Backbone as JSON Lines, residues from 0, in Angstrom:
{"i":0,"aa":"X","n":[-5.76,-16.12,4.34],"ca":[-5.06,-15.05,3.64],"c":[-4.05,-14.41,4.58]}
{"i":1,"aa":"X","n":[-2.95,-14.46,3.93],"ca":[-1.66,-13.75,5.22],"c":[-1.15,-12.8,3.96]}
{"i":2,"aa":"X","n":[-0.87,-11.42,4.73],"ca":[-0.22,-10.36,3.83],"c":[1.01,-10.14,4.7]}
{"i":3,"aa":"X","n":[2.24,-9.86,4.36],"ca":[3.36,-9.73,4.78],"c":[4.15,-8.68,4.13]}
{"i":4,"aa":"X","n":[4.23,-6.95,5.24],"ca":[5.18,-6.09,4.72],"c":[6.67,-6.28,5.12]}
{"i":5,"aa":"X","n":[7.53,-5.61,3.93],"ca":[8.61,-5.38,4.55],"c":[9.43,-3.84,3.48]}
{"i":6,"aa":"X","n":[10.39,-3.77,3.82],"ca":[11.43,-2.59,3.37],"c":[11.17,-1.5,3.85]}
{"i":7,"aa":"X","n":[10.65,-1.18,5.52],"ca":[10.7,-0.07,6.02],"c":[11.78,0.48,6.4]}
{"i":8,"aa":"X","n":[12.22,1.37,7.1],"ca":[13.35,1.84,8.04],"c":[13.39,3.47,8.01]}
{"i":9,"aa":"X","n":[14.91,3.84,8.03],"ca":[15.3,5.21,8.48],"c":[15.53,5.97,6.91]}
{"i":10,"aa":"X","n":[15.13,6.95,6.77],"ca":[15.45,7.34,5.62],"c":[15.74,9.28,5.5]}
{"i":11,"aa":"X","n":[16.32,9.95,5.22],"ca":[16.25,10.94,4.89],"c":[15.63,11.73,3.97]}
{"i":12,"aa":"X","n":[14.61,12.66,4.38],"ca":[14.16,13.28,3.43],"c":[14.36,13.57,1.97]}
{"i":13,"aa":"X","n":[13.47,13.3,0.97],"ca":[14.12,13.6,0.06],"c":[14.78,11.99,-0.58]}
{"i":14,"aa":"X","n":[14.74,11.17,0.58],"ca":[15.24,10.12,-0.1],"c":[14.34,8.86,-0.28]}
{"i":15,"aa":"X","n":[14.28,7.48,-1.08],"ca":[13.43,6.83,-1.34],"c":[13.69,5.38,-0.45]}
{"i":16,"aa":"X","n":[12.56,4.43,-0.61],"ca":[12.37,3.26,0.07],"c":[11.49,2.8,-1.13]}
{"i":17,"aa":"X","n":[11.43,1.3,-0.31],"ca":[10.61,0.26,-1.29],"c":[9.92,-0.41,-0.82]}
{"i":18,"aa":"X","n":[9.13,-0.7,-0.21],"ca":[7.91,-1.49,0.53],"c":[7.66,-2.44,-0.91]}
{"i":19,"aa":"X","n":[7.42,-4.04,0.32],"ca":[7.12,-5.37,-0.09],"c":[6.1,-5.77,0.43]}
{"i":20,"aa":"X","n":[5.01,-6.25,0.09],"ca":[3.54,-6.93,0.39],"c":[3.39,-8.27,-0.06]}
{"i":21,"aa":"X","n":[4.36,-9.4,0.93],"ca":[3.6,-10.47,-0.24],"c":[2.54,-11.46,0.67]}
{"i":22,"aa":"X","n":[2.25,-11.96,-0.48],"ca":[0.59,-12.64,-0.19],"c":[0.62,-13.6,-0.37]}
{"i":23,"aa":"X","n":[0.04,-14.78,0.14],"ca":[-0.3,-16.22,0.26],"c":[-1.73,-16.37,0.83]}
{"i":24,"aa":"X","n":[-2.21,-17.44,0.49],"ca":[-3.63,-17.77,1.03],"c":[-4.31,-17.41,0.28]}
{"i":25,"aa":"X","n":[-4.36,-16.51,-1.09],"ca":[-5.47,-15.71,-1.76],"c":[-6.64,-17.0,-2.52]}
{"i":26,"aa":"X","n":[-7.49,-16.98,-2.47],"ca":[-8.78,-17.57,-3.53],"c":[-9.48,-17.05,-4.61]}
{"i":27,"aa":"X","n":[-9.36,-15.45,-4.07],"ca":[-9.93,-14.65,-4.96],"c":[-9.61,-14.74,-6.58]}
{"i":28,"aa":"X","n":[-10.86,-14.65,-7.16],"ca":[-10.66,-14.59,-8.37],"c":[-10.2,-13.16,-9.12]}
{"i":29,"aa":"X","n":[-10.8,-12.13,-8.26],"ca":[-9.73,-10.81,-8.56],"c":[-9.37,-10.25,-7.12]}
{"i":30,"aa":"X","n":[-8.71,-9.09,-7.53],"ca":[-8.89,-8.54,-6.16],"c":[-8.04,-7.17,-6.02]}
{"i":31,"aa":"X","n":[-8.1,-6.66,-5.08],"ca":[-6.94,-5.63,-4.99],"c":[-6.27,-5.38,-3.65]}
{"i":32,"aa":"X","n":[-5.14,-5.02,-4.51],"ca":[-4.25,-4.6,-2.75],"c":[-3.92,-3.42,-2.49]}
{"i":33,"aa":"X","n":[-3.85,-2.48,-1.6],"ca":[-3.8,-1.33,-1.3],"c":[-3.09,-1.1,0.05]}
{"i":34,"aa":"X","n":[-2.3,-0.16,-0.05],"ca":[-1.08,0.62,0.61],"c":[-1.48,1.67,1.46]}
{"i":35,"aa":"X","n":[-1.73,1.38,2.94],"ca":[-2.21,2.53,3.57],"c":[-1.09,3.04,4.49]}
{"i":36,"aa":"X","n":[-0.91,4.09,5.24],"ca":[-0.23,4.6,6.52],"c":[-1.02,5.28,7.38]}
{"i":37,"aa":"X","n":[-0.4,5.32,8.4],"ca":[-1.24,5.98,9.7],"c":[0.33,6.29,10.87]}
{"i":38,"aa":"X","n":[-0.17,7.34,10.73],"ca":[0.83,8.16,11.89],"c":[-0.02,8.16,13.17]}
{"i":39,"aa":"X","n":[0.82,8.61,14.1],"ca":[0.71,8.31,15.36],"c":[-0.71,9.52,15.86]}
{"i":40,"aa":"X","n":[-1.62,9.51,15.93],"ca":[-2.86,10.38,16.26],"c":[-3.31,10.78,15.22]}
{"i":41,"aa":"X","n":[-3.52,10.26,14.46],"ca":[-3.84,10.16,12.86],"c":[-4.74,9.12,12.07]}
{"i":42,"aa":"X","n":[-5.67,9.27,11.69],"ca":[-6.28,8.12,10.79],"c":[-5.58,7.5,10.3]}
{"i":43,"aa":"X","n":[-6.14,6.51,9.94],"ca":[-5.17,5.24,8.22],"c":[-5.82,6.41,7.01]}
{"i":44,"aa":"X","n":[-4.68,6.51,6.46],"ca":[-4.78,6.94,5.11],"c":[-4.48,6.13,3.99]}
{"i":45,"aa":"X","n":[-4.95,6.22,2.65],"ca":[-4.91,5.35,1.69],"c":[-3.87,5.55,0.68]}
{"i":46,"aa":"X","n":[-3.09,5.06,0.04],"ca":[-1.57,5.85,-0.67],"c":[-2.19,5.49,-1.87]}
{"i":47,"aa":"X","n":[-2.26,3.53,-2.12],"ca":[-2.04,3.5,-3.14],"c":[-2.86,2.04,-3.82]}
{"i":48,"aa":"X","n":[-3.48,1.79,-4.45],"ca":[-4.04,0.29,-4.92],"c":[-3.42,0.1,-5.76]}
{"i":49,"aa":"X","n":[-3.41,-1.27,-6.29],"ca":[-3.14,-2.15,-7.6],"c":[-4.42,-3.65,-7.72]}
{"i":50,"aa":"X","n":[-4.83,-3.41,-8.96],"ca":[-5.75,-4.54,-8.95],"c":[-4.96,-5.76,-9.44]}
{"i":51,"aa":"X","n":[-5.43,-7.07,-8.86],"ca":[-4.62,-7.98,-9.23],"c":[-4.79,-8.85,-10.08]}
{"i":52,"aa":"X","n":[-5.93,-8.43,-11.35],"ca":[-6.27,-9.39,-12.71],"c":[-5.29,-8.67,-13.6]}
{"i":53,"aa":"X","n":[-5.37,-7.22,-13.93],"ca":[-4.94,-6.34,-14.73],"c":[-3.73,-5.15,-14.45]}
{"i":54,"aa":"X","n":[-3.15,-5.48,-12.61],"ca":[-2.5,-4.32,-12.74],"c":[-2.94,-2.95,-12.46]}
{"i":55,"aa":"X","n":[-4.06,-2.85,-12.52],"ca":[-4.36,-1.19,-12.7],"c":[-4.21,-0.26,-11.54]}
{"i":56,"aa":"X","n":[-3.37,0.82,-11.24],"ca":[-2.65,1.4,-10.49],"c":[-3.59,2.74,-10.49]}
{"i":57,"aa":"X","n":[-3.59,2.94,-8.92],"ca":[-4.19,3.73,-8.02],"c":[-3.42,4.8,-7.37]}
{"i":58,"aa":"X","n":[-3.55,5.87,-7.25],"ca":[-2.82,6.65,-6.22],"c":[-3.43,8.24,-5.57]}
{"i":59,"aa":"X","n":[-3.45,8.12,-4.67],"ca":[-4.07,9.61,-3.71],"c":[-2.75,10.62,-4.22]}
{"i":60,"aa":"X","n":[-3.74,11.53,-4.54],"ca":[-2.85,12.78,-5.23],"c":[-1.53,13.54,-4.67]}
{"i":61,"aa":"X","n":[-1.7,12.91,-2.94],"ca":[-0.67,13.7,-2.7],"c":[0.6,12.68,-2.61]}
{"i":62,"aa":"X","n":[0.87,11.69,-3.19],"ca":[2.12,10.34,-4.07],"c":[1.85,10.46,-5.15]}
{"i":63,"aa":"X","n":[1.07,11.43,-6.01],"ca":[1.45,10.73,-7.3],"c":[2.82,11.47,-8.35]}
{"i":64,"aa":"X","n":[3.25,10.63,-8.76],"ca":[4.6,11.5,-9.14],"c":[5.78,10.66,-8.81]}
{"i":65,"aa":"X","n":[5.39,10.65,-7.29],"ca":[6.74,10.23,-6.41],"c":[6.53,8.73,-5.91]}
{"i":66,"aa":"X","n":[5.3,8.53,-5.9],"ca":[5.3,6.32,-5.68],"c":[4.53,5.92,-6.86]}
{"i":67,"aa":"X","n":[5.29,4.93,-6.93],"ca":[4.78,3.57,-8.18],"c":[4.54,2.59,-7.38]}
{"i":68,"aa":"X","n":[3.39,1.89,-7.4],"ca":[2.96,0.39,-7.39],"c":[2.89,-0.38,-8.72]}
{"i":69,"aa":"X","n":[3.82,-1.49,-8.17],"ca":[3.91,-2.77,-9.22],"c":[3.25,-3.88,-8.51]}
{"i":70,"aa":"X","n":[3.37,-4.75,-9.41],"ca":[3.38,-6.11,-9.13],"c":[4.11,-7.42,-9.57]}
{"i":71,"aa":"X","n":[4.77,-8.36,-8.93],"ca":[5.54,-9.54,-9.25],"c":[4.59,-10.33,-8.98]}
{"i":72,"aa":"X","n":[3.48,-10.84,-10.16],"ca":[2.63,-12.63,-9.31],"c":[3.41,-13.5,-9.75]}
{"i":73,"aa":"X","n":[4.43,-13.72,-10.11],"ca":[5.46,-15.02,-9.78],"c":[5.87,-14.76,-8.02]}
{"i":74,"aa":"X","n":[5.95,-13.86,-7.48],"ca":[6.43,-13.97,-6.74],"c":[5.42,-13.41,-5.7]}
{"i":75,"aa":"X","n":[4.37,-13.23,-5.6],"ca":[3.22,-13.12,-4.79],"c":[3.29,-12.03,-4.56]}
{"i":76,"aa":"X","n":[4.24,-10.58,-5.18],"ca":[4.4,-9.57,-4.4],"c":[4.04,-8.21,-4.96]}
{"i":77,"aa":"X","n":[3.85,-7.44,-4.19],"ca":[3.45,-6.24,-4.42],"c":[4.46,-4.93,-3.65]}
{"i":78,"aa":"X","n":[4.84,-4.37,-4.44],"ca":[5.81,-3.34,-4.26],"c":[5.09,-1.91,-4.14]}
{"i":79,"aa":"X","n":[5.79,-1.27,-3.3],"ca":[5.68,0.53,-3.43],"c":[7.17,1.03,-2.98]}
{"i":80,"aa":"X","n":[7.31,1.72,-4.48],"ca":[8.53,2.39,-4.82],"c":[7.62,4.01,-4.08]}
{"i":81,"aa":"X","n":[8.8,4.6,-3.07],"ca":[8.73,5.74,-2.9],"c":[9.65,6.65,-2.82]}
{"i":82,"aa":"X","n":[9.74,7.57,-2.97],"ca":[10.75,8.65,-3.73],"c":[10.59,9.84,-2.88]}
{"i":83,"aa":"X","n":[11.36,11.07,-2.94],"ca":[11.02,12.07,-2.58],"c":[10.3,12.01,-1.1]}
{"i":84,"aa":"X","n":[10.71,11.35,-0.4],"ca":[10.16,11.32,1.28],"c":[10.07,12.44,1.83]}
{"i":85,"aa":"X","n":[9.06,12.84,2.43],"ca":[9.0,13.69,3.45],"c":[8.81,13.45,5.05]}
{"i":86,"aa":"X","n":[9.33,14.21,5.38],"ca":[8.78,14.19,7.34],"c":[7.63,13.6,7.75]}
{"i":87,"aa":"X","n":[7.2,14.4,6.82],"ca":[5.79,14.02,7.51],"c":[5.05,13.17,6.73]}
{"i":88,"aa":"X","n":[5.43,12.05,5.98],"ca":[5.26,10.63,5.17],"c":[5.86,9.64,6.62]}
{"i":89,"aa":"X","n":[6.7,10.28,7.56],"ca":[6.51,9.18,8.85],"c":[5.26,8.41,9.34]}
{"i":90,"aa":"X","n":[5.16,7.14,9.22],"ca":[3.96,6.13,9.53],"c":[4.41,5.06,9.57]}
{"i":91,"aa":"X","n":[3.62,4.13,9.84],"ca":[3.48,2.6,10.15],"c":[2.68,2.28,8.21]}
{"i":92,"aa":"X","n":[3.3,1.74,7.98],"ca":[2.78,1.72,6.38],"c":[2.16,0.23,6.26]}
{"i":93,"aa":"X","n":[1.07,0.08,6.13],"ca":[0.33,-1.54,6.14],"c":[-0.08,-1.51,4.1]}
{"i":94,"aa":"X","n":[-0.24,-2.82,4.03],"ca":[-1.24,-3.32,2.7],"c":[-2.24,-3.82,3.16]}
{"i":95,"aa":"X","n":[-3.5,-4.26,2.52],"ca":[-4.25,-4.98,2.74],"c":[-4.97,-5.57,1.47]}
{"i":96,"aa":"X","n":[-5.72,-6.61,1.8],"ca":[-6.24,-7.19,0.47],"c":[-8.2,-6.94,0.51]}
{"i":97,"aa":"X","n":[-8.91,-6.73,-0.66],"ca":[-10.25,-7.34,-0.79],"c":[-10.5,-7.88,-1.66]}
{"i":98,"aa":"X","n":[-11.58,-9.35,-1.91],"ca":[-11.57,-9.52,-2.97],"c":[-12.34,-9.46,-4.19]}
{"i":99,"aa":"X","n":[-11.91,-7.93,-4.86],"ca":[-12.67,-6.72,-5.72],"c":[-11.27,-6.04,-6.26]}
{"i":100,"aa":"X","n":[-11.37,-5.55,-7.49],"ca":[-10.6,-4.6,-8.03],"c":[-10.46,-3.67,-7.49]}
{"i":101,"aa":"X","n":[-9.55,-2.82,-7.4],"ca":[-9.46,-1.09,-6.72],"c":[-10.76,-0.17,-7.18]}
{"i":102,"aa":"X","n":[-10.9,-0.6,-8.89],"ca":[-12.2,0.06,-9.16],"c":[-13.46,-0.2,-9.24]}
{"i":103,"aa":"X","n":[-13.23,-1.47,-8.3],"ca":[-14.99,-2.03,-7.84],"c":[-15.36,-1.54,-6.22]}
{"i":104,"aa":"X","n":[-14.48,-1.05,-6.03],"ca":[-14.29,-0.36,-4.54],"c":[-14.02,0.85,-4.08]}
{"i":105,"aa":"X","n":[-14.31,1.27,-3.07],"ca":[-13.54,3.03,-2.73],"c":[-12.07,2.74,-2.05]}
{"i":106,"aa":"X","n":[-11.65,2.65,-2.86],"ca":[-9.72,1.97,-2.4],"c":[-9.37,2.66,-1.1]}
{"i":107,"aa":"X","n":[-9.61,3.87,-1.65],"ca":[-8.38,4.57,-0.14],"c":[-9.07,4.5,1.47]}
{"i":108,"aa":"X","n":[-10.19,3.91,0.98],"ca":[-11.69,3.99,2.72],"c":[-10.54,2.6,3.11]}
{"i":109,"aa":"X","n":[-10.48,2.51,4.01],"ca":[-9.7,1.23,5.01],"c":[-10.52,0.17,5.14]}
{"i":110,"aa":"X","n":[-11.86,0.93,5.6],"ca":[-12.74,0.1,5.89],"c":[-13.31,-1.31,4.94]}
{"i":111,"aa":"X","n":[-13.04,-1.11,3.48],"ca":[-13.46,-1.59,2.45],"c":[-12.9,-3.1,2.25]}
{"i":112,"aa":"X","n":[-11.33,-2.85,3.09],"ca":[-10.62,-4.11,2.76],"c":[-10.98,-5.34,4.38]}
{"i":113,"aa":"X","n":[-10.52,-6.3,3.7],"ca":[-10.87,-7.69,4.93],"c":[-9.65,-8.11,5.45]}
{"i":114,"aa":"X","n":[-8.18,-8.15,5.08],"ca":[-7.54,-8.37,5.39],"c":[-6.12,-7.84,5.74]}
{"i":115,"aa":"X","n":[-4.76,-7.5,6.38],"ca":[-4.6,-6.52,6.62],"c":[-3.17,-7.46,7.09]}
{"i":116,"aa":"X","n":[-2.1,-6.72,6.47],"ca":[-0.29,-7.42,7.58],"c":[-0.24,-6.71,8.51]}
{"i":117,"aa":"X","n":[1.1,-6.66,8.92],"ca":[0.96,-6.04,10.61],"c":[1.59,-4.35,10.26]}
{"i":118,"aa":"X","n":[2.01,-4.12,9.04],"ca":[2.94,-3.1,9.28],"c":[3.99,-2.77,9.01]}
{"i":119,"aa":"X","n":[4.97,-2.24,8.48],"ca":[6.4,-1.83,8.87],"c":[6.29,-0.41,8.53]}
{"i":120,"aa":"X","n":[7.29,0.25,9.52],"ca":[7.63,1.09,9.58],"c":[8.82,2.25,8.87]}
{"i":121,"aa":"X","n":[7.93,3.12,8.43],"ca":[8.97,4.11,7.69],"c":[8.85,5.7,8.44]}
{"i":122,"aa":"X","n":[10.43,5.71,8.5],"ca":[10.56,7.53,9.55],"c":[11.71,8.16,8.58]}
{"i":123,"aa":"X","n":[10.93,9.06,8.45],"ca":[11.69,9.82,7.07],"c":[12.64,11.22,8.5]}
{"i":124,"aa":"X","n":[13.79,11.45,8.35],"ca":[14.37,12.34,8.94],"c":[14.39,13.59,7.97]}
{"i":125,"aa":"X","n":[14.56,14.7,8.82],"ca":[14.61,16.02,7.74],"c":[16.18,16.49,8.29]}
């Protein structure tokens, strides 16, 4: 299983990005993927799941509003639309996969998932 982020960078407050997760290697017969960040002296925090039989979309209260998770399985990928950036939304933003629905699991615990990309980075300026 290889997970692969991308669409991080520089962004101004207030302004949006799009994070890409795509996946190869999967077996699972369901599963889910989930959107974490972790700032620098900071835990991994959990943003956002999507299960991957049905779609069903997850989000920690303090994104909801302002990120959408989709999904493209033609194209192995998993998106997070984010909007409304703040300062302090600066992190290293990872996905990871398990293979369980978001709601067969405690999504936003880190610990829950098995597999994990390396990262990209989003720094929101104010």
């Amino acid at each position: 299983v290889q997970l692969v982020e991308s669409g991080g960078g520089l962004v101004q407050a207030g302004g949006s990005l799009t994070l890409s997760c795509t996946k190869s290697g999967f077996t699972f017969e369901d599963y889910a993927i989930g959107w974490f960040r972790q700032a620098p002296g900071k835990q991994r925090e959990g943003v956002s799941c999507i299960s991957g039989n049905d779609g069903s979309p997850y989000y920690a209260d303090f994104v909801k509003g302002r990120f959408t998770i989709s999904s493209d399985n033609a194209k192995n990928t998993v998106y997070l639309r984010m909007t409304s950036l703040r300062p302090e939304e600066t992190a290293t933003y990872y996905c990871a996969t398990v293979g369980r629905p978001c709601g067969r699991v405690v999504w936003p615990d880190f610990n829950e998932y098995d597999y994990w990309g390396q990262g990209t980075q989003v720094t929101v300026s104010s």
